Coordinates of C-alpha atoms in Angstrom, one line a residue:
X27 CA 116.8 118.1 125.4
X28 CA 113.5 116.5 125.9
X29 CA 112.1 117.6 122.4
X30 CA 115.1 116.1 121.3
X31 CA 114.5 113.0 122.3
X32 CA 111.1 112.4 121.4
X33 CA 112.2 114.0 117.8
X34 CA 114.8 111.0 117.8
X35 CA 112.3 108.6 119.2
X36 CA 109.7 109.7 116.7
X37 CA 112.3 109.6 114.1
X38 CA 113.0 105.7 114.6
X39 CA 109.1 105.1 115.2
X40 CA 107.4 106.4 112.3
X41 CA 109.5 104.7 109.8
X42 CA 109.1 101.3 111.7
X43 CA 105.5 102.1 111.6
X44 CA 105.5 102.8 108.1
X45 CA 107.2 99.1 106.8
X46 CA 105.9 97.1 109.4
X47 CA 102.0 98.2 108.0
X48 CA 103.1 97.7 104.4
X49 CA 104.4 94.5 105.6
X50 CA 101.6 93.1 107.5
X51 CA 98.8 94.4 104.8
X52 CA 100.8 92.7 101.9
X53 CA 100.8 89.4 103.5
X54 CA 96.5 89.6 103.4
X55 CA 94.3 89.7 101.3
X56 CA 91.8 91.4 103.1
X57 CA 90.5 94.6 102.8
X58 CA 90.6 94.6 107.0
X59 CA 93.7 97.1 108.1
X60 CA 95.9 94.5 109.4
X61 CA 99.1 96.4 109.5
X62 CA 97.7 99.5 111.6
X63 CA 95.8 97.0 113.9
X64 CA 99.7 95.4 114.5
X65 CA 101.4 98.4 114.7
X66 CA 98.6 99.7 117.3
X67 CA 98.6 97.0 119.3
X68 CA 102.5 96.2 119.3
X69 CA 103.0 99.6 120.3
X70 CA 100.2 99.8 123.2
X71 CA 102.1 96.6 124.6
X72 CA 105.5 98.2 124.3
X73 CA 103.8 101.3 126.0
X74 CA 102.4 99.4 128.9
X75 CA 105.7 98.0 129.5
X76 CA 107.5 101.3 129.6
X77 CA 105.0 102.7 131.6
X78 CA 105.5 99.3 134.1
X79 CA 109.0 100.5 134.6
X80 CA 110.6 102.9 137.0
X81 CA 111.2 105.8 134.7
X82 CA 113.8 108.1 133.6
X83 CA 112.2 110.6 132.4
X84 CA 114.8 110.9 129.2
X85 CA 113.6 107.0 128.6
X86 CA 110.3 108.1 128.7
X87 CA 110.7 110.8 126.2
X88 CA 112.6 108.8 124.2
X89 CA 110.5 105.2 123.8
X90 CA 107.3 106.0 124.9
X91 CA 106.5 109.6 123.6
X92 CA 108.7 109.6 121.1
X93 CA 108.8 106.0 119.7
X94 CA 105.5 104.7 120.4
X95 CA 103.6 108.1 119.9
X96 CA 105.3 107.7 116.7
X97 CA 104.7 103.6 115.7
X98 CA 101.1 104.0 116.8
X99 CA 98.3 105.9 114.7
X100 CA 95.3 107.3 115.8
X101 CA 94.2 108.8 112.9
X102 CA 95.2 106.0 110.3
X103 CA 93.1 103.3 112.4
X104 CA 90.4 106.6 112.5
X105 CA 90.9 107.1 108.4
X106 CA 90.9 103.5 107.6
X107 CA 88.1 103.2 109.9
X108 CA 86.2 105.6 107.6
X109 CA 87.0 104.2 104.6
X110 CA 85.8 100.6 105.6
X111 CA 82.5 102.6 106.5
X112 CA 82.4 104.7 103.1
X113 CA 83.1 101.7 101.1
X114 CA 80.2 99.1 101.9
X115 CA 82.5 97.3 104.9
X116 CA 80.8 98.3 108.2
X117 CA 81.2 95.2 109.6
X118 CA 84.9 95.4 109.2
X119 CA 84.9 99.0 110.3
X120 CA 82.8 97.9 113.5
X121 CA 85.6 94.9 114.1
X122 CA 88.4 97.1 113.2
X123 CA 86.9 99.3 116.3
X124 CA 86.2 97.0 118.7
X125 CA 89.3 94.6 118.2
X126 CA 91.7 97.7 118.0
X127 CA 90.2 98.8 121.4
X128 CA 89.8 95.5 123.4
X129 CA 93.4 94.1 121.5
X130 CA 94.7 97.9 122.3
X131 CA 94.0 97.3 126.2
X132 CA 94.8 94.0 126.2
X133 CA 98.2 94.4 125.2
X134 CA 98.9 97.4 127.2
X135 CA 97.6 95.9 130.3
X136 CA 99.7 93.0 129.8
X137 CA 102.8 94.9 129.3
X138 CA 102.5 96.7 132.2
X139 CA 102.0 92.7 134.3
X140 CA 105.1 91.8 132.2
X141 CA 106.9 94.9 133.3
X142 CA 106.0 94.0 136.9
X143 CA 106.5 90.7 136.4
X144 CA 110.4 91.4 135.9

């Protein structure tokens, strides 16, 4: 039952994850990854707010696993990362890094104070 969930999560996530970056990236015209960098941190709020929660553990499979796991991407930030790097934009690949990571915990940290908060 639990894979289920997190297959049904997933299934919602990756999809959202998908529009909201094409989204996001065609409103700028920037070479920076701003529809990953929204996606990542949207998703590390959400995930701090979950985690605030008392949990079910189907909920947890469901939205934070599933969904989340899913709307967030390691490896595009890592890939897009690279290409920044490979293409003559290391100073966008070194802000795509640090703001992903500082925005990432940010976010997540203040979910989990909204969470409490409520």
């Amino acid at each position: 039952m639990t894979l289920l969930l997190i297959a049904l999560g997933a299934a919602i996530g990756a999809p959202l994850r998908y529009l909201t970056d094409r989204t996001v990236q065609a409103k700028h015209d920037s070479v920076f990854p701003w529809g990953t960098f929204s996606v990542n941190v949207a998703g590390s709020l959400l995930l701090g707010f979950l985690a605030g929660l008392p949990g079910d553990p189907a909920w947890t499979a469901l939205l934070g696993t599933g969904f989340c796991g899913a709307l967030t991407t390691y490896s595009t930030f890592s890939y897009e990362t690279l290409r920044l790097t490979q293409d003559g934009f290391r100073f966008y690949a070194l802000v795509n890094v640090i703001a992903s990571v500082v925005a990432g915990l940010g976010a997540a940290g203040l979910g989990l104070l909204l969470a409490q908060a409520v």
